């Protein structure tokens, strides 16, 4: 069996720290520069070194977008790379007895994590999806700013109230422009246009939800219902021990996708037959509001997944 090399790259705004481990203690892998600047030249140096090294897997942590450029360049170079949740790596480090934390030590932990855990390889989004993600993220930022300004309007002094109102109007216009841009890109794309129409046929699903799902949940329509629910963070987690049966709960997953699914479920429980029936039945049986809404979000996600899998638009409740 050939020796395998695993590389961890700790990414921050200023620099990149790299470390490597080998599946065989006798093998001597090629040397990597321990630290380079996180700029175009530094990333190119890391990519070139990894090309010569030919690692089995490179692991990066999700660091608020600073890892995106390196992950894309590694994918384009044909190097297998995984972008993982920092909490998973920190829990792994604690389990291994590594309590200290430095950038170089984090890179070594990432390399060990790659070796032991073999996380899922990162799939490079196509250009259209990258543009959709950028626009979806920018829209979310503007919506957050608008909410802050609306809250500020209630307490701001009269002298500044006009300025706040003008800013809210400006934000409203920018959000509408992004909505129009997103709508056009999705409808003009030969890949996304059929998916857009299928999702748009479901009662309760609007264009904001569609944009978020197509941008942030590209796995929709390709996974089974259980894996998809777990990916989004809507799968009920067991909490049992011995004879005790604890309350089920949800945890982790993609919070931004859950947020739009919640808003969609609010609408769907009024106009979507299966969702309305499910919500009414759960509430009538005494289930708390949050439990009923989580179940509606999960069912709505499963319906959307089934529609994209089948390629058939919404016609009646049997689609679910």
PDB file of C-alpha atoms in Angstrom:
ATOM      1  CA  UNK A   1       0.000   0.000   0.000  1.00  0.00           C
ATOM      2  CA  UNK A   2       1.437   3.377  -1.024  1.00  0.00           C
ATOM      3  CA  UNK A   3       2.110   6.020   1.589  1.00  0.00           C
ATOM      4  CA  UNK A   4      -0.456   8.792   1.880  1.00  0.00           C
ATOM      5  CA  UNK A   5       0.295  12.412   2.719  1.00  0.00           C
ATOM      6  CA  UNK A   6      -2.187  14.679   4.483  1.00  0.00           C
ATOM      7  CA  UNK A   7      -1.814  18.444   4.734  1.00  0.00           C
ATOM      8  CA  UNK A   8      -3.417  20.959   7.068  1.00  0.00           C
ATOM      9  CA  UNK A   9      -3.499  24.666   6.258  1.00  0.00           C
ATOM     10  CA  UNK A  10      -4.422  27.138   8.982  1.00  0.00           C
ATOM     11  CA  UNK A  11      -5.847  30.223   7.269  1.00  0.00           C
ATOM     12  CA  UNK A  12      -6.006  33.717   8.704  1.00  0.00           C
ATOM     13  CA  UNK A  13      -6.281  37.132   7.094  1.00  0.00           C
ATOM     14  CA  UNK A  14      -2.527  37.782   7.096  1.00  0.00           C
ATOM     15  CA  UNK A  15      -0.876  34.407   6.414  1.00  0.00           C
ATOM     16  CA  UNK A  16      -1.164  30.672   5.808  1.00  0.00           C
ATOM     17  CA  UNK A  17       0.470  28.068   8.065  1.00  0.00           C
ATOM     18  CA  UNK A  18       0.963  24.574   6.616  1.00  0.00           C
ATOM     19  CA  UNK A  19       1.795  21.212   8.167  1.00  0.00           C
ATOM     20  CA  UNK A  20       1.799  17.624   6.930  1.00  0.00           C
ATOM     21  CA  UNK A  21       1.598  14.081   8.213  1.00  0.00           C
ATOM     22  CA  UNK A  22       2.296  10.804   6.442  1.00  0.00           C
ATOM     23  CA  UNK A  23       0.482   7.502   6.877  1.00  0.00           C
ATOM     24  CA  UNK A  24       3.875   5.789   7.188  1.00  0.00           C
ATOM     25  CA  UNK A  25       6.428   6.771   9.794  1.00  0.00           C
ATOM     26  CA  UNK A  26       9.263   5.657   7.524  1.00  0.00           C
ATOM     27  CA  UNK A  27       8.318   7.875   4.571  1.00  0.00           C
ATOM     28  CA  UNK A  28       9.865  11.308   4.241  1.00  0.00           C
ATOM     29  CA  UNK A  29       7.474  13.688   2.443  1.00  0.00           C
ATOM     30  CA  UNK A  30       8.669  16.769   0.631  1.00  0.00           C
ATOM     31  CA  UNK A  31       9.138  19.938   2.617  1.00  0.00           C
ATOM     32  CA  UNK A  32       6.471  22.626   2.814  1.00  0.00           C
ATOM     33  CA  UNK A  33       7.082  26.263   3.663  1.00  0.00           C
ATOM     34  CA  UNK A  34       5.755  26.618   7.206  1.00  0.00           C
ATOM     35  CA  UNK A  35       4.266  30.106   6.722  1.00  0.00           C
ATOM     36  CA  UNK A  36       3.499  32.292   3.696  1.00  0.00           C
ATOM     37  CA  UNK A  37       1.478  35.463   3.242  1.00  0.00           C
ATOM     38  CA  UNK A  38      -2.211  35.034   2.466  1.00  0.00           C
ATOM     39  CA  UNK A  39      -2.043  36.878  -0.842  1.00  0.00           C
ATOM     40  CA  UNK A  40      -1.935  35.857  -4.486  1.00  0.00           C
ATOM     41  CA  UNK A  41       1.806  35.102  -4.454  1.00  0.00           C
ATOM     42  CA  UNK A  42       1.632  33.179  -1.184  1.00  0.00           C
ATOM     43  CA  UNK A  43      -1.305  31.054  -2.316  1.00  0.00           C
ATOM     44  CA  UNK A  44       0.466  30.310  -5.603  1.00  0.00           C
ATOM     45  CA  UNK A  45       3.532  29.117  -3.676  1.00  0.00           C
ATOM     46  CA  UNK A  46       1.392  26.778  -1.533  1.00  0.00           C
ATOM     47  CA  UNK A  47      -0.430  25.400  -4.584  1.00  0.00           C
ATOM     48  CA  UNK A  48       2.850  24.741  -6.446  1.00  0.00           C
ATOM     49  CA  UNK A  49       4.379  22.966  -3.447  1.00  0.00           C
ATOM     50  CA  UNK A  50       1.276  20.811  -3.004  1.00  0.00           C
ATOM     51  CA  UNK A  51       1.298  19.908  -6.708  1.00  0.00           C
ATOM     52  CA  UNK A  52       4.806  18.477  -6.266  1.00  0.00           C
ATOM     53  CA  UNK A  53       3.849  16.765  -3.008  1.00  0.00           C
ATOM     54  CA  UNK A  54       0.603  15.211  -4.397  1.00  0.00           C
ATOM     55  CA  UNK A  55      -1.179  14.866  -1.031  1.00  0.00           C
ATOM     56  CA  UNK A  56      -4.158  12.563  -0.554  1.00  0.00           C
ATOM     57  CA  UNK A  57      -6.142  15.356   1.106  1.00  0.00           C
ATOM     58  CA  UNK A  58      -5.702  18.966   2.180  1.00  0.00           C
ATOM     59  CA  UNK A  59      -7.913  20.306   4.987  1.00  0.00           C
ATOM     60  CA  UNK A  60      -8.790  23.945   5.701  1.00  0.00           C
ATOM     61  CA  UNK A  61     -11.067  25.429   8.332  1.00  0.00           C
ATOM     62  CA  UNK A  62     -13.972  27.679   7.348  1.00  0.00           C
ATOM     63  CA  UNK A  63     -12.730  31.096   8.476  1.00  0.00           C
ATOM     64  CA  UNK A  64     -15.336  33.596   7.384  1.00  0.00           C
ATOM     65  CA  UNK A  65     -14.366  33.544   3.714  1.00  0.00           C
ATOM     66  CA  UNK A  66     -10.586  33.925   4.026  1.00  0.00           C
ATOM     67  CA  UNK A  67     -10.227  30.271   2.996  1.00  0.00           C
ATOM     68  CA  UNK A  68     -12.354  30.554  -0.158  1.00  0.00           C
ATOM     69  CA  UNK A  69      -9.625  31.758  -2.536  1.00  0.00           C
ATOM     70  CA  UNK A  70      -7.150  29.038  -1.516  1.00  0.00           C
ATOM     71  CA  UNK A  71      -9.818  26.307  -1.641  1.00  0.00           C
ATOM     72  CA  UNK A  72     -10.829  27.374  -5.157  1.00  0.00           C
ATOM     73  CA  UNK A  73      -7.223  27.502  -6.380  1.00  0.00           C
ATOM     74  CA  UNK A  74      -6.478  24.058  -4.928  1.00  0.00           C
ATOM     75  CA  UNK A  75      -9.587  22.599  -6.594  1.00  0.00           C
ATOM     76  CA  UNK A  76      -8.631  24.188  -9.906  1.00  0.00           C
ATOM     77  CA  UNK A  77      -5.187  22.585  -9.581  1.00  0.00           C
ATOM     78  CA  UNK A  78      -6.742  19.145  -9.121  1.00  0.00           C
ATOM     79  CA  UNK A  79      -5.819  18.821  -5.443  1.00  0.00           C
ATOM     80  CA  UNK A  80      -8.383  17.195  -3.139  1.00  0.00           C
ATOM     81  CA  UNK A  81      -9.356  19.729  -0.466  1.00  0.00           C
ATOM     82  CA  UNK A  82     -11.936  19.714   2.335  1.00  0.00           C
ATOM     83  CA  UNK A  83     -13.294  22.790   4.140  1.00  0.00           C
ATOM     84  CA  UNK A  84     -14.455  21.821   7.630  1.00  0.00           C
ATOM     85  CA  UNK A  85     -16.262  23.376  10.572  1.00  0.00           C
ATOM     86  CA  UNK A  86     -13.697  24.753  13.088  1.00  0.00           C
ATOM     87  CA  UNK A  87     -15.685  23.249  15.976  1.00  0.00           C
ATOM     88  CA  UNK A  88     -15.123  19.740  14.628  1.00  0.00           C
ATOM     89  CA  UNK A  89     -11.374  20.323  14.513  1.00  0.00           C
ATOM     90  CA  UNK A  90     -11.292  21.865  18.004  1.00  0.00           C
ATOM     91  CA  UNK A  91     -13.240  18.930  19.445  1.00  0.00           C
ATOM     92  CA  UNK A  92     -10.829  16.557  17.681  1.00  0.00           C
ATOM     93  CA  UNK A  93      -7.851  18.410  19.201  1.00  0.00           C
ATOM     94  CA  UNK A  94      -9.323  18.215  22.714  1.00  0.00           C
ATOM     95  CA  UNK A  95     -10.032  14.506  22.268  1.00  0.00           C
ATOM     96  CA  UNK A  96      -6.376  14.047  21.280  1.00  0.00           C
ATOM     97  CA  UNK A  97      -5.238  15.972  24.363  1.00  0.00           C
ATOM     98  CA  UNK A  98      -4.071  19.044  22.422  1.00  0.00           C
ATOM     99  CA  UNK A  99      -5.247  21.978  24.557  1.00  0.00           C
ATOM    100  CA  UNK A 100      -2.799  24.672  23.446  1.00  0.00           C
ATOM    101  CA  UNK A 101      -3.664  26.772  20.407  1.00  0.00           C
ATOM    102  CA  UNK A 102      -1.320  28.515  17.988  1.00  0.00           C
ATOM    103  CA  UNK A 103      -1.505  28.937  14.225  1.00  0.00           C
ATOM    104  CA  UNK A 104       1.258  26.412  13.541  1.00  0.00           C
ATOM    105  CA  UNK A 105      -0.142  23.927  16.048  1.00  0.00           C
ATOM    106  CA  UNK A 106      -3.591  24.339  14.447  1.00  0.00           C
ATOM    107  CA  UNK A 107      -2.099  23.455  11.058  1.00  0.00           C
ATOM    108  CA  UNK A 108      -0.611  20.269  12.535  1.00  0.00           C
ATOM    109  CA  UNK A 109      -3.975  19.374  14.118  1.00  0.00           C
ATOM    110  CA  UNK A 110      -5.685  19.931  10.755  1.00  0.00           C
ATOM    111  CA  UNK A 111      -3.236  17.555   9.088  1.00  0.00           C
ATOM    112  CA  UNK A 112      -3.933  14.894  11.742  1.00  0.00           C
ATOM    113  CA  UNK A 113      -7.666  15.526  11.361  1.00  0.00           C
ATOM    114  CA  UNK A 114      -7.351  14.925   7.609  1.00  0.00           C
ATOM    115  CA  UNK A 115      -5.463  11.683   8.256  1.00  0.00           C
ATOM    116  CA  UNK A 116      -7.837  10.270  10.880  1.00  0.00           C
ATOM    117  CA  UNK A 117     -11.249  11.615   9.852  1.00  0.00           C
ATOM    118  CA  UNK A 118     -11.070  11.854   6.031  1.00  0.00           C
ATOM    119  CA  UNK A 119     -13.718  14.623   5.690  1.00  0.00           C
ATOM    120  CA  UNK A 120     -15.743  15.065   2.515  1.00  0.00           C
ATOM    121  CA  UNK A 121     -13.870  16.648  -0.374  1.00  0.00           C
ATOM    122  CA  UNK A 122     -14.853  20.213  -1.255  1.00  0.00           C
ATOM    123  CA  UNK A 123     -16.673  20.628  -4.572  1.00  0.00           C
ATOM    124  CA  UNK A 124     -15.681  23.755  -6.483  1.00  0.00           C
ATOM    125  CA  UNK A 125     -18.812  25.788  -7.272  1.00  0.00           C
ATOM    126  CA  UNK A 126     -19.265  26.785 -10.892  1.00  0.00           C
ATOM    127  CA  UNK A 127     -18.973  30.456 -11.839  1.00  0.00           C
ATOM    128  CA  UNK A 128     -22.736  31.041 -11.832  1.00  0.00           C
ATOM    129  CA  UNK A 129     -23.120  29.526  -8.375  1.00  0.00           C
ATOM    130  CA  UNK A 130     -20.252  31.623  -7.026  1.00  0.00           C
ATOM    131  CA  UNK A 131     -21.971  34.747  -8.340  1.00  0.00           C
ATOM    132  CA  UNK A 132     -25.276  33.663  -6.811  1.00  0.00           C
ATOM    133  CA  UNK A 133     -23.588  33.046  -3.451  1.00  0.00           C
ATOM    134  CA  UNK A 134     -21.951  36.495  -3.551  1.00  0.00           C
ATOM    135  CA  UNK A 135     -25.271  38.193  -4.320  1.00  0.00           C
ATOM    136  CA  UNK A 136     -27.159  36.162  -1.690  1.00  0.00           C
ATOM    137  CA  UNK A 137     -24.547  37.082   0.918  1.00  0.00           C
ATOM    138  CA  UNK A 138     -24.645  40.744  -0.062  1.00  0.00           C
ATOM    139  CA  UNK A 139     -28.431  40.779   0.123  1.00  0.00           C
ATOM    140  CA  UNK A 140     -28.293  39.282   3.622  1.00  0.00           C
ATOM    141  CA  UNK A 141     -25.839  41.994   4.683  1.00  0.00           C
ATOM    142  CA  UNK A 142     -28.103  44.758   3.372  1.00  0.00           C
ATOM    143  CA  UNK A 143     -31.166  43.229   5.031  1.00  0.00           C
ATOM    144  CA  UNK A 144     -29.287  43.133   8.346  1.00  0.00           C
ATOM    145  CA  UNK A 145     -28.279  46.788   7.962  1.00  0.00           C
ATOM    146  CA  UNK A 146     -31.868  47.738   7.147  1.00  0.00           C
ATOM    147  CA  UNK A 147     -33.159  45.987  10.261  1.00  0.00           C
ATOM    148  CA  UNK A 148     -30.556  47.820  12.355  1.00  0.00           C
ATOM    149  CA  UNK A 149     -31.567  51.174  10.887  1.00  0.00           C
ATOM    150  CA  UNK A 150     -35.270  50.467  11.466  1.00  0.00           C
ATOM    151  CA  UNK A 151     -34.531  49.652  15.108  1.00  0.00           C
ATOM    152  CA  UNK A 152     -32.436  52.789  15.368  1.00  0.00           C
ATOM    153  CA  UNK A 153     -35.300  54.893  13.974  1.00  0.00           C
ATOM    154  CA  UNK A 154     -37.324  54.304  17.149  1.00  0.00           C
ATOM    155  CA  UNK A 155     -34.659  55.824  19.435  1.00  0.00           C
ATOM    156  CA  UNK A 156     -32.679  58.270  17.308  1.00  0.00           C
ATOM    157  CA  UNK A 157     -33.031  61.986  17.984  1.00  0.00           C
ATOM    158  CA  UNK A 158     -35.037  64.150  15.610  1.00  0.00           C
ATOM    159  CA  UNK A 159     -31.921  65.783  14.160  1.00  0.00           C
ATOM    160  CA  UNK A 160     -30.714  62.437  12.721  1.00  0.00           C
ATOM    161  CA  UNK A 161     -34.077  60.827  11.925  1.00  0.00           C
ATOM    162  CA  UNK A 162     -34.188  62.114   8.340  1.00  0.00           C
ATOM    163  CA  UNK A 163     -30.737  60.672   7.642  1.00  0.00           C
ATOM    164  CA  UNK A 164     -31.799  57.262   8.964  1.00  0.00           C
ATOM    165  CA  UNK A 165     -34.964  57.302   6.833  1.00  0.00           C
ATOM    166  CA  UNK A 166     -32.949  58.161   3.719  1.00  0.00           C
ATOM    167  CA  UNK A 167     -30.558  55.319   4.455  1.00  0.00           C
ATOM    168  CA  UNK A 168     -33.461  52.890   4.818  1.00  0.00           C
ATOM    169  CA  UNK A 169     -34.847  54.036   1.462  1.00  0.00           C
ATOM    170  CA  UNK A 170     -31.413  53.586  -0.123  1.00  0.00           C
ATOM    171  CA  UNK A 171     -31.120  50.079   1.332  1.00  0.00           C
ATOM    172  CA  UNK A 172     -34.610  49.212   0.036  1.00  0.00           C
ATOM    173  CA  UNK A 173     -33.533  50.179  -3.484  1.00  0.00           C
ATOM    174  CA  UNK A 174     -30.280  48.224  -3.316  1.00  0.00           C
ATOM    175  CA  UNK A 175     -32.077  45.103  -2.052  1.00  0.00           C
ATOM    176  CA  UNK A 176     -34.602  45.342  -4.906  1.00  0.00           C
ATOM    177  CA  UNK A 177     -31.740  45.682  -7.403  1.00  0.00           C
ATOM    178  CA  UNK A 178     -30.031  42.560  -6.039  1.00  0.00           C
ATOM    179  CA  UNK A 179     -33.348  40.658  -6.113  1.00  0.00           C
ATOM    180  CA  UNK A 180     -33.775  41.613  -9.757  1.00  0.00           C
ATOM    181  CA  UNK A 181     -30.180  40.639 -10.574  1.00  0.00           C
ATOM    182  CA  UNK A 182     -30.521  37.263  -8.826  1.00  0.00           C
ATOM    183  CA  UNK A 183     -33.819  36.584 -10.545  1.00  0.00           C
ATOM    184  CA  UNK A 184     -32.309  37.339 -13.948  1.00  0.00           C
ATOM    185  CA  UNK A 185     -29.198  35.210 -13.427  1.00  0.00           C
ATOM    186  CA  UNK A 186     -31.193  32.196 -12.277  1.00  0.00           C
ATOM    187  CA  UNK A 187     -33.755  32.442 -15.065  1.00  0.00           C
ATOM    188  CA  UNK A 188     -31.109  32.970 -17.759  1.00  0.00           C
ATOM    189  CA  UNK A 189     -28.975  30.006 -16.658  1.00  0.00           C
ATOM    190  CA  UNK A 190     -29.524  26.765 -18.562  1.00  0.00           C
ATOM    191  CA  UNK A 191     -28.587  24.854 -15.375  1.00  0.00           C
ATOM    192  CA  UNK A 192     -30.580  26.797 -12.785  1.00  0.00           C
ATOM    193  CA  UNK A 193     -33.617  27.865 -14.811  1.00  0.00           C
ATOM    194  CA  UNK A 194     -35.314  24.395 -14.735  1.00  0.00           C
ATOM    195  CA  UNK A 195     -34.634  24.110 -10.988  1.00  0.00           C
ATOM    196  CA  UNK A 196     -35.998  27.620 -10.445  1.00  0.00           C
ATOM    197  CA  UNK A 197     -39.261  26.756 -12.179  1.00  0.00           C
ATOM    198  CA  UNK A 198     -39.655  23.488 -10.252  1.00  0.00           C
ATOM    199  CA  UNK A 199     -39.109  25.171  -6.882  1.00  0.00           C
ATOM    200  CA  UNK A 200     -41.293  28.121  -7.833  1.00  0.00           C
ATOM    201  CA  UNK A 201     -44.219  25.734  -8.418  1.00  0.00           C
ATOM    202  CA  UNK A 202     -44.399  24.856  -4.692  1.00  0.00           C
ATOM    203  CA  UNK A 203     -46.878  26.972  -2.668  1.00  0.00           C
ATOM    204  CA  UNK A 204     -45.072  29.018  -0.042  1.00  0.00           C
ATOM    205  CA  UNK A 205     -41.715  29.128  -1.847  1.00  0.00           C
ATOM    206  CA  UNK A 206     -40.671  32.579  -3.079  1.00  0.00           C
ATOM    207  CA  UNK A 207     -37.717  33.884  -5.013  1.00  0.00           C
ATOM    208  CA  UNK A 208     -35.656  34.741  -1.911  1.00  0.00           C
ATOM    209  CA  UNK A 209     -35.980  31.148  -0.693  1.00  0.00           C
ATOM    210  CA  UNK A 210     -35.166  29.803  -4.161  1.00  0.00           C
ATOM    211  CA  UNK A 211     -32.046  31.960  -4.453  1.00  0.00           C
ATOM    212  CA  UNK A 212     -30.786  30.842  -1.052  1.00  0.00           C
ATOM    213  CA  UNK A 213     -31.478  27.157  -1.734  1.00  0.00           C
ATOM    214  CA  UNK A 214     -29.795  27.163  -5.144  1.00  0.00           C
ATOM    215  CA  UNK A 215     -26.818  29.144  -3.857  1.00  0.00           C
ATOM    216  CA  UNK A 216     -26.272  27.646  -0.412  1.00  0.00           C
ATOM    217  CA  UNK A 217     -27.730  24.146  -0.819  1.00  0.00           C
ATOM    218  CA  UNK A 218     -26.482  22.780  -4.169  1.00  0.00           C
ATOM    219  CA  UNK A 219     -26.983  19.241  -2.783  1.00  0.00           C
ATOM    220  CA  UNK A 220     -30.774  19.711  -2.964  1.00  0.00           C
ATOM    221  CA  UNK A 221     -32.202  17.041  -5.249  1.00  0.00           C
ATOM    222  CA  UNK A 222     -29.166  14.756  -5.057  1.00  0.00           C
ATOM    223  CA  UNK A 223     -29.268  13.416  -1.467  1.00  0.00           C
ATOM    224  CA  UNK A 224     -31.732  11.188   0.369  1.00  0.00           C
ATOM    225  CA  UNK A 225     -34.122  12.842   2.812  1.00  0.00           C
ATOM    226  CA  UNK A 226     -32.241  11.873   5.996  1.00  0.00           C
ATOM    227  CA  UNK A 227     -28.835  13.081   4.833  1.00  0.00           C
ATOM    228  CA  UNK A 228     -30.312  16.319   3.514  1.00  0.00           C
ATOM    229  CA  UNK A 229     -32.166  17.042   6.764  1.00  0.00           C
ATOM    230  CA  UNK A 230     -28.955  16.420   8.725  1.00  0.00           C
ATOM    231  CA  UNK A 231     -26.978  18.658   6.347  1.00  0.00           C
ATOM    232  CA  UNK A 232     -29.358  21.581   6.919  1.00  0.00           C
ATOM    233  CA  UNK A 233     -29.629  20.896  10.664  1.00  0.00           C
ATOM    234  CA  UNK A 234     -33.267  19.781  10.726  1.00  0.00           C
ATOM    235  CA  UNK A 235     -32.737  16.107  11.613  1.00  0.00           C
ATOM    236  CA  UNK A 236     -33.911  15.196  15.145  1.00  0.00           C
ATOM    237  CA  UNK A 237     -30.965  14.139  17.323  1.00  0.00           C
ATOM    238  CA  UNK A 238     -31.451  11.427  19.958  1.00  0.00           C
ATOM    239  CA  UNK A 239     -30.487  12.041  23.593  1.00  0.00           C
ATOM    240  CA  UNK A 240     -30.923   8.592  25.194  1.00  0.00           C
ATOM    241  CA  UNK A 241     -28.897   6.851  27.871  1.00  0.00           C
ATOM    242  CA  UNK A 242     -29.851   3.550  29.462  1.00  0.00           C
ATOM    243  CA  UNK A 243     -33.572   3.612  30.187  1.00  0.00           C
ATOM    244  CA  UNK A 244     -33.764   7.380  29.865  1.00  0.00           C
ATOM    245  CA  UNK A 245     -35.307   8.746  26.694  1.00  0.00           C
ATOM    246  CA  UNK A 246     -34.342  12.369  26.326  1.00  0.00           C
ATOM    247  CA  UNK A 247     -36.047  15.025  24.261  1.00  0.00           C
ATOM    248  CA  UNK A 248     -35.033  15.132  20.591  1.00  0.00           C
ATOM    249  CA  UNK A 249     -33.352  18.279  19.358  1.00  0.00           C
ATOM    250  CA  UNK A 250     -31.760  19.780  16.244  1.00  0.00           C
ATOM    251  CA  UNK A 251     -28.175  21.001  16.090  1.00  0.00           C
ATOM    252  CA  UNK A 252     -25.599  22.257  13.616  1.00  0.00           C
ATOM    253  CA  UNK A 253     -26.222  22.468   9.879  1.00  0.00           C
ATOM    254  CA  UNK A 254     -26.579  25.510   7.646  1.00  0.00           C
ATOM    255  CA  UNK A 255     -28.204  28.271   9.661  1.00  0.00           C
ATOM    256  CA  UNK A 256     -28.795  30.583   6.686  1.00  0.00           C
ATOM    257  CA  UNK A 257     -30.755  27.866   4.857  1.00  0.00           C
ATOM    258  CA  UNK A 258     -32.791  27.117   7.993  1.00  0.00           C
ATOM    259  CA  UNK A 259     -33.658  30.803   8.334  1.00  0.00           C
ATOM    260  CA  UNK A 260     -35.226  31.036   4.861  1.00  0.00           C
ATOM    261  CA  UNK A 261     -36.967  27.671   5.323  1.00  0.00           C
ATOM    262  CA  UNK A 262     -38.542  29.003   8.510  1.00  0.00           C
ATOM    263  CA  UNK A 263     -39.947  32.035   6.678  1.00  0.00           C
ATOM    264  CA  UNK A 264     -41.141  29.788   3.847  1.00  0.00           C
ATOM    265  CA  UNK A 265     -42.820  27.431   6.346  1.00  0.00           C
ATOM    266  CA  UNK A 266     -44.681  30.394   7.888  1.00  0.00           C
ATOM    267  CA  UNK A 267     -46.268  31.028   4.493  1.00  0.00           C
ATOM    268  CA  UNK A 268     -46.651  27.363   3.552  1.00  0.00           C
ATOM    269  CA  UNK A 269     -48.647  26.521   6.680  1.00  0.00           C
ATOM    270  CA  UNK A 270     -51.383  28.801   5.316  1.00  0.00           C
ATOM    271  CA  UNK A 271     -51.348  27.933   1.594  1.00  0.00           C
ATOM    272  CA  UNK A 272     -49.626  24.555   1.206  1.00  0.00           C
ATOM    273  CA  UNK A 273     -51.972  21.625   1.902  1.00  0.00           C
ATOM    274  CA  UNK A 274     -49.537  19.042   3.365  1.00  0.00           C
ATOM    275  CA  UNK A 275     -47.695  21.634   5.456  1.00  0.00           C
ATOM    276  CA  UNK A 276     -50.944  23.150   6.721  1.00  0.00           C
ATOM    277  CA  UNK A 277     -52.281  19.710   7.672  1.00  0.00           C
ATOM    278  CA  UNK A 278     -49.055  18.741   9.443  1.00  0.00           C
ATOM    279  CA  UNK A 279     -48.893  21.972  11.451  1.00  0.00           C
ATOM    280  CA  UNK A 280     -52.550  21.756  12.508  1.00  0.00           C
ATOM    281  CA  UNK A 281     -52.230  18.093  13.524  1.00  0.00           C
ATOM    282  CA  UNK A 282     -49.091  18.652  15.603  1.00  0.00           C
ATOM    283  CA  UNK A 283     -50.504  21.693  17.377  1.00  0.00           C
ATOM    284  CA  UNK A 284     -53.792  19.885  18.045  1.00  0.00           C
ATOM    285  CA  UNK A 285     -51.855  17.023  19.650  1.00  0.00           C
ATOM    286  CA  UNK A 286     -50.178  19.452  22.054  1.00  0.00           C
ATOM    287  CA  UNK A 287     -46.796  19.870  20.370  1.00  0.00           C
ATOM    288  CA  UNK A 288     -45.023  23.191  21.117  1.00  0.00           C
ATOM    289  CA  UNK A 289     -44.928  25.824  18.389  1.00  0.00           C
ATOM    290  CA  UNK A 290     -41.190  25.370  17.742  1.00  0.00           C
ATOM    291  CA  UNK A 291     -41.529  21.601  17.417  1.00  0.00           C
ATOM    292  CA  UNK A 292     -44.400  21.966  14.949  1.00  0.00           C
ATOM    293  CA  UNK A 293     -42.552  24.587  12.880  1.00  0.00           C
ATOM    294  CA  UNK A 294     -39.365  22.509  12.783  1.00  0.00           C
ATOM    295  CA  UNK A 295     -41.365  19.530  11.524  1.00  0.00           C
ATOM    296  CA  UNK A 296     -42.950  21.747   8.846  1.00  0.00           C
ATOM    297  CA  UNK A 297     -39.535  23.031   7.769  1.00  0.00           C
ATOM    298  CA  UNK A 298     -38.229  19.487   7.501  1.00  0.00           C
ATOM    299  CA  UNK A 299     -41.265  18.291   5.509  1.00  0.00           C
ATOM    300  CA  UNK A 300     -41.023  21.305   3.188  1.00  0.00           C
ATOM    301  CA  UNK A 301     -37.337  20.549   2.580  1.00  0.00           C
ATOM    302  CA  UNK A 302     -38.167  16.909   1.812  1.00  0.00           C
ATOM    303  CA  UNK A 303     -40.878  17.987  -0.652  1.00  0.00           C
ATOM    304  CA  UNK A 304     -38.465  20.323  -2.462  1.00  0.00           C
ATOM    305  CA  UNK A 305     -35.827  17.590  -2.580  1.00  0.00           C
ATOM    306  CA  UNK A 306     -38.325  15.105  -4.052  1.00  0.00           C
ATOM    307  CA  UNK A 307     -39.475  17.597  -6.696  1.00  0.00           C
ATOM    308  CA  UNK A 308     -35.927  18.297  -7.913  1.00  0.00           C
ATOM    309  CA  UNK A 309     -35.145  14.572  -7.908  1.00  0.00           C
ATOM    310  CA  UNK A 310     -38.219  13.673  -9.946  1.00  0.00           C
ATOM    311  CA  UNK A 311     -38.116  16.721 -12.226  1.00  0.00           C
ATOM    312  CA  UNK A 312     -41.893  17.040 -11.834  1.00  0.00           C
ATOM    313  CA  UNK A 313     -43.442  20.332 -10.700  1.00  0.00           C
ATOM    314  CA  UNK A 314     -45.848  20.573  -7.757  1.00  0.00           C
ATOM    315  CA  UNK A 315     -49.271  19.294  -8.683  1.00  0.00           C
ATOM    316  CA  UNK A 316     -50.795  17.659  -5.629  1.00  0.00           C
ATOM    317  CA  UNK A 317     -49.800  16.514  -2.113  1.00  0.00           C
ATOM    318  CA  UNK A 318     -48.735  13.048  -3.351  1.00  0.00           C
ATOM    319  CA  UNK A 319     -45.478  14.568  -4.666  1.00  0.00           C
ATOM    320  CA  UNK A 320     -44.166  14.584  -1.076  1.00  0.00           C
TER     321      UNK A 320
END
